[in-house]
Structure formats: C-alpha cells, structure tokens
mmCIF file of C-alpha atoms and ligand atoms in Angstrom:
data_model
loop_
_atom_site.group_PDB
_atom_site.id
_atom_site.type_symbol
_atom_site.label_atom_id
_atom_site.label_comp_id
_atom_site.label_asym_id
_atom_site.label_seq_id
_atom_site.Cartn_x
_atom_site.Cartn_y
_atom_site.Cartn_z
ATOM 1 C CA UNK A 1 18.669 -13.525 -9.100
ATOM 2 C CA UNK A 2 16.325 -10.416 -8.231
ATOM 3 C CA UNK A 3 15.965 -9.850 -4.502
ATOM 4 C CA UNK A 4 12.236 -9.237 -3.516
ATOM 5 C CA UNK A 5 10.968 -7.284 0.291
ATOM 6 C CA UNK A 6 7.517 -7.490 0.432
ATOM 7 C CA UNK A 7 6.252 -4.945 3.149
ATOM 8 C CA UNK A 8 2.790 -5.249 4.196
ATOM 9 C CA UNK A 9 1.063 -3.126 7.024
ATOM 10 C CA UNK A 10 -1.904 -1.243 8.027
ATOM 11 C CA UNK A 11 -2.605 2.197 6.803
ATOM 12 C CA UNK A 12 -0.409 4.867 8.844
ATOM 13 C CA UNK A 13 2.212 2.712 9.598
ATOM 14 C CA UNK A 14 4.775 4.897 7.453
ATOM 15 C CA UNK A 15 5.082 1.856 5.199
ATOM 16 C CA UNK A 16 5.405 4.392 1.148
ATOM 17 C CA UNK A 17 7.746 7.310 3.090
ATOM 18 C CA UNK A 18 9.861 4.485 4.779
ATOM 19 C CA UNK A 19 9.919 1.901 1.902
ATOM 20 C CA UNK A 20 10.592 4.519 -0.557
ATOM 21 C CA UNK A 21 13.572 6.124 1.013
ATOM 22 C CA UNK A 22 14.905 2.490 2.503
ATOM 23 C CA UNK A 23 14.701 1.678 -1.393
ATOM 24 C CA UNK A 24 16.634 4.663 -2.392
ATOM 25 C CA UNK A 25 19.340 3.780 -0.051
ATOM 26 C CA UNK A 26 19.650 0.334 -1.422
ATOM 27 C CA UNK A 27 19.428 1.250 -4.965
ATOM 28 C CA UNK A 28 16.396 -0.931 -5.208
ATOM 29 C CA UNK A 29 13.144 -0.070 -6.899
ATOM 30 C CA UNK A 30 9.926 0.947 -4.968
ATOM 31 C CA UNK A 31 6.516 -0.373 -5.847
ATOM 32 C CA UNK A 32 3.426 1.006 -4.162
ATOM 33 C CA UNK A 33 0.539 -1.571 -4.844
ATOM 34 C CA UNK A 34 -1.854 0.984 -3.323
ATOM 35 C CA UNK A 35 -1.375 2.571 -6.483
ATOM 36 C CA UNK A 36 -2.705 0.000 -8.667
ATOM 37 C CA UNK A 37 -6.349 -0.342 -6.869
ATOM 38 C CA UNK A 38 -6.624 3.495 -6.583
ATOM 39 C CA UNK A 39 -6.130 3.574 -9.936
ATOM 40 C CA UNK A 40 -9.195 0.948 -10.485
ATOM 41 C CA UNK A 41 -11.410 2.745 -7.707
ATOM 42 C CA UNK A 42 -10.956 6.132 -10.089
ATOM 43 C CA UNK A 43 -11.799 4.342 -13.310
ATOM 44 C CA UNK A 44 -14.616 3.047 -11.422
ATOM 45 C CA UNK A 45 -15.359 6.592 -10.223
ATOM 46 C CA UNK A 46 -14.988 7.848 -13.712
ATOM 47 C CA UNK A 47 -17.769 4.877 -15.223
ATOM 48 C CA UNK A 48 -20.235 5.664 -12.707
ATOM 49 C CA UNK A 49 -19.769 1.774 -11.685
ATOM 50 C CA UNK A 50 -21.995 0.058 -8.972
ATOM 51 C CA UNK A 51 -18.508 -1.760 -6.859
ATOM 52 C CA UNK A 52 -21.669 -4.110 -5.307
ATOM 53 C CA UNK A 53 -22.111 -5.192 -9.413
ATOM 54 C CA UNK A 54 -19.803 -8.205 -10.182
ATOM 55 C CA UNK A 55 -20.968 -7.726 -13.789
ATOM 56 C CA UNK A 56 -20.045 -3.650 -14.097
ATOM 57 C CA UNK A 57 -16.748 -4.397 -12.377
ATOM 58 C CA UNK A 58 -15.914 -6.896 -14.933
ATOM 59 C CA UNK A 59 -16.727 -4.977 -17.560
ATOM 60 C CA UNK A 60 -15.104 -1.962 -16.065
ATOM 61 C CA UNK A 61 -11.816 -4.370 -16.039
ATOM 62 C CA UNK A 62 -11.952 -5.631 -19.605
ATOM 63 C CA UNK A 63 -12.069 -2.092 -20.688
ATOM 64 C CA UNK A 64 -9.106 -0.600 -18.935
ATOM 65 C CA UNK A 65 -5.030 -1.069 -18.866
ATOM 66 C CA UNK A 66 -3.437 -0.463 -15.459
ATOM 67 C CA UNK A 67 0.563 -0.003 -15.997
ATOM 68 C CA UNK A 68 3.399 1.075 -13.559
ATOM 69 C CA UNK A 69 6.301 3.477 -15.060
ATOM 70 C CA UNK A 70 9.365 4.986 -13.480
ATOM 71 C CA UNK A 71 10.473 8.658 -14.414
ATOM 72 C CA UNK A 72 13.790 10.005 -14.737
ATOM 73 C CA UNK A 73 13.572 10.731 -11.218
ATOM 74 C CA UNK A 74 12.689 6.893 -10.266
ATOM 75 C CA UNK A 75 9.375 7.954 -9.313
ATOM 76 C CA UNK A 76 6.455 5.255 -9.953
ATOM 77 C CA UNK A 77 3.974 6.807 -11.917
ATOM 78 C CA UNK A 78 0.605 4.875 -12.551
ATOM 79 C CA UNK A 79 -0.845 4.757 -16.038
ATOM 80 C CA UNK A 80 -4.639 3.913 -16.388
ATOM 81 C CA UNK A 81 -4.923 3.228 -20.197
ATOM 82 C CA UNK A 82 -1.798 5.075 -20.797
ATOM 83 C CA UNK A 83 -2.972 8.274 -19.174
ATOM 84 C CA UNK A 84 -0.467 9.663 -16.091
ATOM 85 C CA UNK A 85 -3.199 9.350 -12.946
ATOM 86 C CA UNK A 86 -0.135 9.444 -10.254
ATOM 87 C CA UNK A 87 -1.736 12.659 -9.196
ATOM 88 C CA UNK A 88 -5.198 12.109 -9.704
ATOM 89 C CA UNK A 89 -5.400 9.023 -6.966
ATOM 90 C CA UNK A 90 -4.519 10.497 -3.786
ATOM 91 C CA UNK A 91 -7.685 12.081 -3.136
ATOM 92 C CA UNK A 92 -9.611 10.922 -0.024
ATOM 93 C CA UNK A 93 -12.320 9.575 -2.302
ATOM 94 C CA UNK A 94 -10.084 7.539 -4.441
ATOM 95 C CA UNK A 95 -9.014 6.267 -0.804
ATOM 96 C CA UNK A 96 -12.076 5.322 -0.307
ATOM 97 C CA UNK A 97 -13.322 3.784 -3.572
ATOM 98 C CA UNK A 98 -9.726 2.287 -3.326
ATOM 99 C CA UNK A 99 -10.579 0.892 -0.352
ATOM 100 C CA UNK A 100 -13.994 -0.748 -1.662
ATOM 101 C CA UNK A 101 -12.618 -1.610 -4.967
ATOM 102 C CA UNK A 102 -9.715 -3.792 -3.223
ATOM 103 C CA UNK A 103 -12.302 -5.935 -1.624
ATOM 104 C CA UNK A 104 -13.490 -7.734 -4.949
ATOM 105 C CA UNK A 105 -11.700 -10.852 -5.749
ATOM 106 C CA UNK A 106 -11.684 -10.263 -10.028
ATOM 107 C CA UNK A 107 -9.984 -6.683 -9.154
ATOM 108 C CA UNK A 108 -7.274 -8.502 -7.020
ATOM 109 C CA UNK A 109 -6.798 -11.185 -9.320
ATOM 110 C CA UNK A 110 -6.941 -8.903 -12.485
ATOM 111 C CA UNK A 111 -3.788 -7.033 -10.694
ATOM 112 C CA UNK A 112 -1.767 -9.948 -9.224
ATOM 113 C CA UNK A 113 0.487 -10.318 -12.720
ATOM 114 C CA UNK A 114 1.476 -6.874 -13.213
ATOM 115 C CA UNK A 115 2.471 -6.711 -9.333
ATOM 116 C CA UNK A 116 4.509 -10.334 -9.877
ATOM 117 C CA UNK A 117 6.146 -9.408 -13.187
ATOM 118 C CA UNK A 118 7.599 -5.849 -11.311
ATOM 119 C CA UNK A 119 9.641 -8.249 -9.162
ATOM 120 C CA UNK A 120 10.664 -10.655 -11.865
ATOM 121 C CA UNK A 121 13.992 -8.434 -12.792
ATOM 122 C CA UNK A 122 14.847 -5.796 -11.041
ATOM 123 C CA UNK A 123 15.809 -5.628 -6.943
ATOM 124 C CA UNK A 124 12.105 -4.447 -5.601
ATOM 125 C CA UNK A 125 10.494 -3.547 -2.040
ATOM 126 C CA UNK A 126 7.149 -3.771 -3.117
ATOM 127 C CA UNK A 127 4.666 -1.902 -0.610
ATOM 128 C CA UNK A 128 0.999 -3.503 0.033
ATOM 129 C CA UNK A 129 -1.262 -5.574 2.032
ATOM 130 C CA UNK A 130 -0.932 -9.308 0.644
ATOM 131 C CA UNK A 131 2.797 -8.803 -0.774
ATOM 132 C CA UNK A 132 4.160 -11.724 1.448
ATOM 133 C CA UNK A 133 1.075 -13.395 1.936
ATOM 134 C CA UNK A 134 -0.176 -13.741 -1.703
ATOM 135 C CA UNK A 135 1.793 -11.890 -4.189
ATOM 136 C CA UNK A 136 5.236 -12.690 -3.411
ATOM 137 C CA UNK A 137 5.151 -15.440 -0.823
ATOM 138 C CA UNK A 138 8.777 -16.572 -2.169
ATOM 139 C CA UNK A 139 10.024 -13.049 -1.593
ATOM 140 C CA UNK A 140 13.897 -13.175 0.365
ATOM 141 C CA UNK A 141 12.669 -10.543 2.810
ATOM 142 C CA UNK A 142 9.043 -10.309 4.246
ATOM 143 C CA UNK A 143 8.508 -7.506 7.221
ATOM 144 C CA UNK A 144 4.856 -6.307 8.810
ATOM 145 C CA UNK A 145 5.324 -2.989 9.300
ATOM 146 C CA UNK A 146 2.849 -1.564 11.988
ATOM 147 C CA UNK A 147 2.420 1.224 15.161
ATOM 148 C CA UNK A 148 -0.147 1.397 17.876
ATOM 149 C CA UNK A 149 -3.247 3.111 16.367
ATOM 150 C CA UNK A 150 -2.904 5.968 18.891
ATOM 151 C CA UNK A 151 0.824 6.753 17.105
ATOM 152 C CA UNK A 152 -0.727 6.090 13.918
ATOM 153 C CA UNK A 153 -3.772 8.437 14.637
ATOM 154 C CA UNK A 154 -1.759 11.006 15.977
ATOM 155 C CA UNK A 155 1.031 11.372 13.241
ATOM 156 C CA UNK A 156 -2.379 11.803 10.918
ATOM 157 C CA UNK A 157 -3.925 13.797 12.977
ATOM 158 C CA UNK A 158 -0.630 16.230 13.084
ATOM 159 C CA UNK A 159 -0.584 15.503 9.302
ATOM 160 C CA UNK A 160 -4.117 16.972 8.971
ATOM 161 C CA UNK A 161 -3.990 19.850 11.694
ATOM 162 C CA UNK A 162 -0.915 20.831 9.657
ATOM 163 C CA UNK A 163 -2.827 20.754 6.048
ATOM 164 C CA UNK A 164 -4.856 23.475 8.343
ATOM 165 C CA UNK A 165 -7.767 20.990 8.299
ATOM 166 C CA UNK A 166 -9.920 21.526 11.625
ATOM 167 C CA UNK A 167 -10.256 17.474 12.909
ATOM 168 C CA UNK A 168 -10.436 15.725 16.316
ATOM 169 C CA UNK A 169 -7.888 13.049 17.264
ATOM 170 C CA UNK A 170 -10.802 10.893 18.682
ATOM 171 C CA UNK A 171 -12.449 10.521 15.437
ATOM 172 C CA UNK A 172 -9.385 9.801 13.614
ATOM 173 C CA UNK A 173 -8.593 7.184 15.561
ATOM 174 C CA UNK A 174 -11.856 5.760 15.409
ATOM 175 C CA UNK A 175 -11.036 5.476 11.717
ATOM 176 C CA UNK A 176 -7.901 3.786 12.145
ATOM 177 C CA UNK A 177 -9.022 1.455 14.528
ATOM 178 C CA UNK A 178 -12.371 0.864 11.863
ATOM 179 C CA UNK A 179 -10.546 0.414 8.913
ATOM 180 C CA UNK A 180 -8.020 -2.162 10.761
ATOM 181 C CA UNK A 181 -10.732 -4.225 11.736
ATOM 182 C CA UNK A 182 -12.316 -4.270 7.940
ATOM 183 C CA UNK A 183 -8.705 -4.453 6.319
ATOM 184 C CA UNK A 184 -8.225 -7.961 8.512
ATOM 185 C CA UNK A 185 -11.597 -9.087 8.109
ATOM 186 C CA UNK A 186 -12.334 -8.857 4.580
ATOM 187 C CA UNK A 187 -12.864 -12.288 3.177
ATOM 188 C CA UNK A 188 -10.338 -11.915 0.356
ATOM 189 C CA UNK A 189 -6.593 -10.954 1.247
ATOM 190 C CA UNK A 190 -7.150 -10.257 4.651
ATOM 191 C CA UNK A 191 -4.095 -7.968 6.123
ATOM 192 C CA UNK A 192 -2.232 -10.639 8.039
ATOM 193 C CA UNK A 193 1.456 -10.944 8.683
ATOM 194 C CA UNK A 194 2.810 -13.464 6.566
ATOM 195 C CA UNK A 195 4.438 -16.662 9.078
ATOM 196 C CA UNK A 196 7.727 -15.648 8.085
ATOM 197 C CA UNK A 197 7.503 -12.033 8.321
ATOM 198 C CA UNK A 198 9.386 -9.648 10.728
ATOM 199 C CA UNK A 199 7.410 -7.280 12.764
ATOM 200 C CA UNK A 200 8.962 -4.164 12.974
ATOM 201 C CA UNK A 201 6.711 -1.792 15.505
ATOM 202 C CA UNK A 202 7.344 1.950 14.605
ATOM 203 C CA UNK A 203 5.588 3.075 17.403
ATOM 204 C CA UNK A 204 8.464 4.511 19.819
ATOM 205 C CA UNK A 205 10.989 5.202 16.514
ATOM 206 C CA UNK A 206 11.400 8.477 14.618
ATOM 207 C CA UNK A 207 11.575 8.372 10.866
ATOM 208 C CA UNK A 208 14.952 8.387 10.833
ATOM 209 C CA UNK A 209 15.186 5.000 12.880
ATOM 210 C CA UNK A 210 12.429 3.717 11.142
ATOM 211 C CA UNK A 211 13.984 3.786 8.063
ATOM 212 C CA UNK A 212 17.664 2.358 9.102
ATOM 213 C CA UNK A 213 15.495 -0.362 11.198
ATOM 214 C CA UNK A 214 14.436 -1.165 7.870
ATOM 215 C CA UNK A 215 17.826 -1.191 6.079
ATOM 216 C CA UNK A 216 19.217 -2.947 8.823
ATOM 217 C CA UNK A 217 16.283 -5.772 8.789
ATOM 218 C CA UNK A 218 16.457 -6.377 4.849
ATOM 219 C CA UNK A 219 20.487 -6.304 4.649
ATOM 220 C CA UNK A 220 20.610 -9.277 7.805
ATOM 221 C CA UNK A 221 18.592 -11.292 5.425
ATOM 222 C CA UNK A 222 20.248 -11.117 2.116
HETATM 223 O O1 LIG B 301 -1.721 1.845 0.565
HETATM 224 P P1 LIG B 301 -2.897 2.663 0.019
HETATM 225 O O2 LIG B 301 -3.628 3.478 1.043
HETATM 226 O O3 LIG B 301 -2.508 3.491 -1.178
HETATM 227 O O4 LIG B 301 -3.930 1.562 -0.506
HETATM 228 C C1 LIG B 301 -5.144 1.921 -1.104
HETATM 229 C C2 LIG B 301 -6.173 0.823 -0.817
HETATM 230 O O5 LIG B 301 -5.817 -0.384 -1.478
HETATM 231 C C3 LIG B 301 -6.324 0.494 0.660
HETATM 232 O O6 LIG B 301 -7.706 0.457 0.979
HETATM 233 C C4 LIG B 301 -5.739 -0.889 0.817
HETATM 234 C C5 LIG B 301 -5.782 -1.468 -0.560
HETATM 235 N N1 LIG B 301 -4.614 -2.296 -0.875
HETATM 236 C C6 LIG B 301 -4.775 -3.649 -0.868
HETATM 237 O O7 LIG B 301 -5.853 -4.146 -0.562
HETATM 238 N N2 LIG B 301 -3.727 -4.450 -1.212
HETATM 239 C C7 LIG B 301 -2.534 -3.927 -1.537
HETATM 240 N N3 LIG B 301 -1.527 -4.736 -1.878
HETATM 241 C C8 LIG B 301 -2.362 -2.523 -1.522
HETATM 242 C C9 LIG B 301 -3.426 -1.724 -1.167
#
C-alpha cells in the first residue's frame, strides 16, 4: 500500500522548500496543491472571468483540463489544457487570483480527484491547505506545519529585500497576519489542523532542522 503525508500550513511556513527536499530524501513524490488553483486563478486571468460569477467560473471549469506531470528531473510541472504553466503561476497576481479562486466551492471540488488519484499509487507528501482535513483524511502521516508570523514575515521580508525589492517588514507582516485570518475563516476548507495532525513549529529551526524534523516526524509514523 502507498504511504500518504499530507502537510498543510499557512503561507511562509517553508511547507514546498521543506516538503520537497524531505520528499527527495525519502524517495517519495512531492505534490504542491498550490499549483493546481494557481493554475485555475491564471485561466481565470486569461478569460477575463468575474471570480464573484458562479456561472463564469463554471463555465471557465468545463472548458479547461488541469493535469500534474513529473520531468526527468522529478519536478511537478502543471499542465492547464496540456500547455506547461509551471512558470507562468508564480507571479504575485496569480497569488492573488489563486488566492480568490481557492475560495469557491465548484473550483475545490472540480480539483479534489486529480489531488486524490496522485496519492492512489505512488509514496506522496502532498503540500496544501485541506490535505488532512479534506483531501486525504486517511493519509498515514498528517503534520501542520507553521512559524510565528514575525519569523514568517521576516524570512519574506529577507526574501524580498534580497530580490532588491524596497519593502517594510511592518507591512509584510500585516499581510501575513491578514491572509491567516482569511485563510482560517473562509467558509469552505478553512486552514485548520487536522485532529490527528502533528504540529511542527519552525519558528526557532533552520532549514536544515526543519527538514530532518520532518523526516524524523514521517519515518516515527510509518
Ligand atoms: O501554496 P500556494 O501559495 O501556492 O497556494 C496558492 C493559493 O491556493 C493560496 O491562496 C492557498 C490556496 N490553496 C488552497 O486553498 N488549498 C490548497 N490545498 C493549496 C492551496
């Protein structure tokens, strides 16, 4: 039988850099869910669609394929109606139309499938929001992956000031501490740790120990 880790967590906790090395280690496959409604949110971008429209969205959904790939490399790569959009969804307005496009129940439900039939066969730590909650809540290993939003604000705000993009730390965590509260609080899939989840807190580990925390967590349990 397949072994599934579901690892949900807010945004900034490390959760794709982490997951995706922790997977490498374990010669399991990595699945980033984020990737799925980002790739929505730009074919919503790309139809002009109104995300407030239940009808457009629908439409939108009964005209498009959403597929996950690996390359030779093992890297996901996102397909929207066959086309390679890996690249194309990690602007910060396909994080945002992500964002609003993840709220809708049809999108959520349209994606559920694909995200359950990439654990069917294959070893899988599948990153998200609602992995243990809703898409895999029979998954072997379920950890909530999180950090103060100070340490998650600064490690973007480093991030950013690095990129040589001119930003102030108190408006980035204002973000972070914005977007939890709407990430919980959204009516459908709020981000919740699932009962049987382990917490694993990031905030006073390096990646390094972040990532063998992780090993270590997933290898206790199976
Ligand atoms: O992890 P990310 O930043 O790539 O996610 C993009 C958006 O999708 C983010 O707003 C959260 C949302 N998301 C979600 O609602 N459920 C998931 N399983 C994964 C991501």
């Amino acid at each position: 039988m397949s072994i599934a880790v579901a690892l949900d967590g807010p945004a900034g906790a490390g959760k794709s850099t982490i997951a995706r090395r922790a997977a490498a280690a374990l010669d399991f496959i990595y699945v980033d869910t984020g990737a799925l409604y980002r790739a929505i949110g730009l074919a919503a971008t790309r139809g002009g669609i109104d995300t407030d429209s239940a009808d457009e969205i629908k439409t939108l959904l009964s005209s498009v394929t959403v597929d996950l790939a690996f390359n030779d490399e093992g890297e996901q790569v996102v397909l929207l109606s066959g086309e390679d959009v890996s690249g194309l969804i990690r602007t910060p307005e396909a994080s945002m139309m992500a964002s609003k496009v993840s709220a809708i129940p049809v999108v959520r439900a349209f994606l559920l499938d694909l995200q359950r039939n990439m654990a069917k066969s294959r070893n899988v730590i599948m990153d998200g929001r609602d992995i243990g909650t809703v898409v895999l809540p029979d998954a072997q290993v379920k950890i909530f992956l999180t950090a103060s939003p100070e340490v998650r604000a600064g490690r973007r705000y480093k991030e950013l000031c690095e990129k040589g993009m001119d930003v102030k730390y108190e408006d980035i965590l204002q973000d972070v501490i914005t977007r939890d509260y709407n990430d919980s609080h959204r009516e459908t899939a709020p981000l919740r740790p699932a009962d049987d989840s382990i917490l694993v807190d990031t905030s006073e580990l390096d990646f390094e120990q972040s990532v063998e925390k992780i090993i270590s967590v997933i290898k206790e349990k199976i």
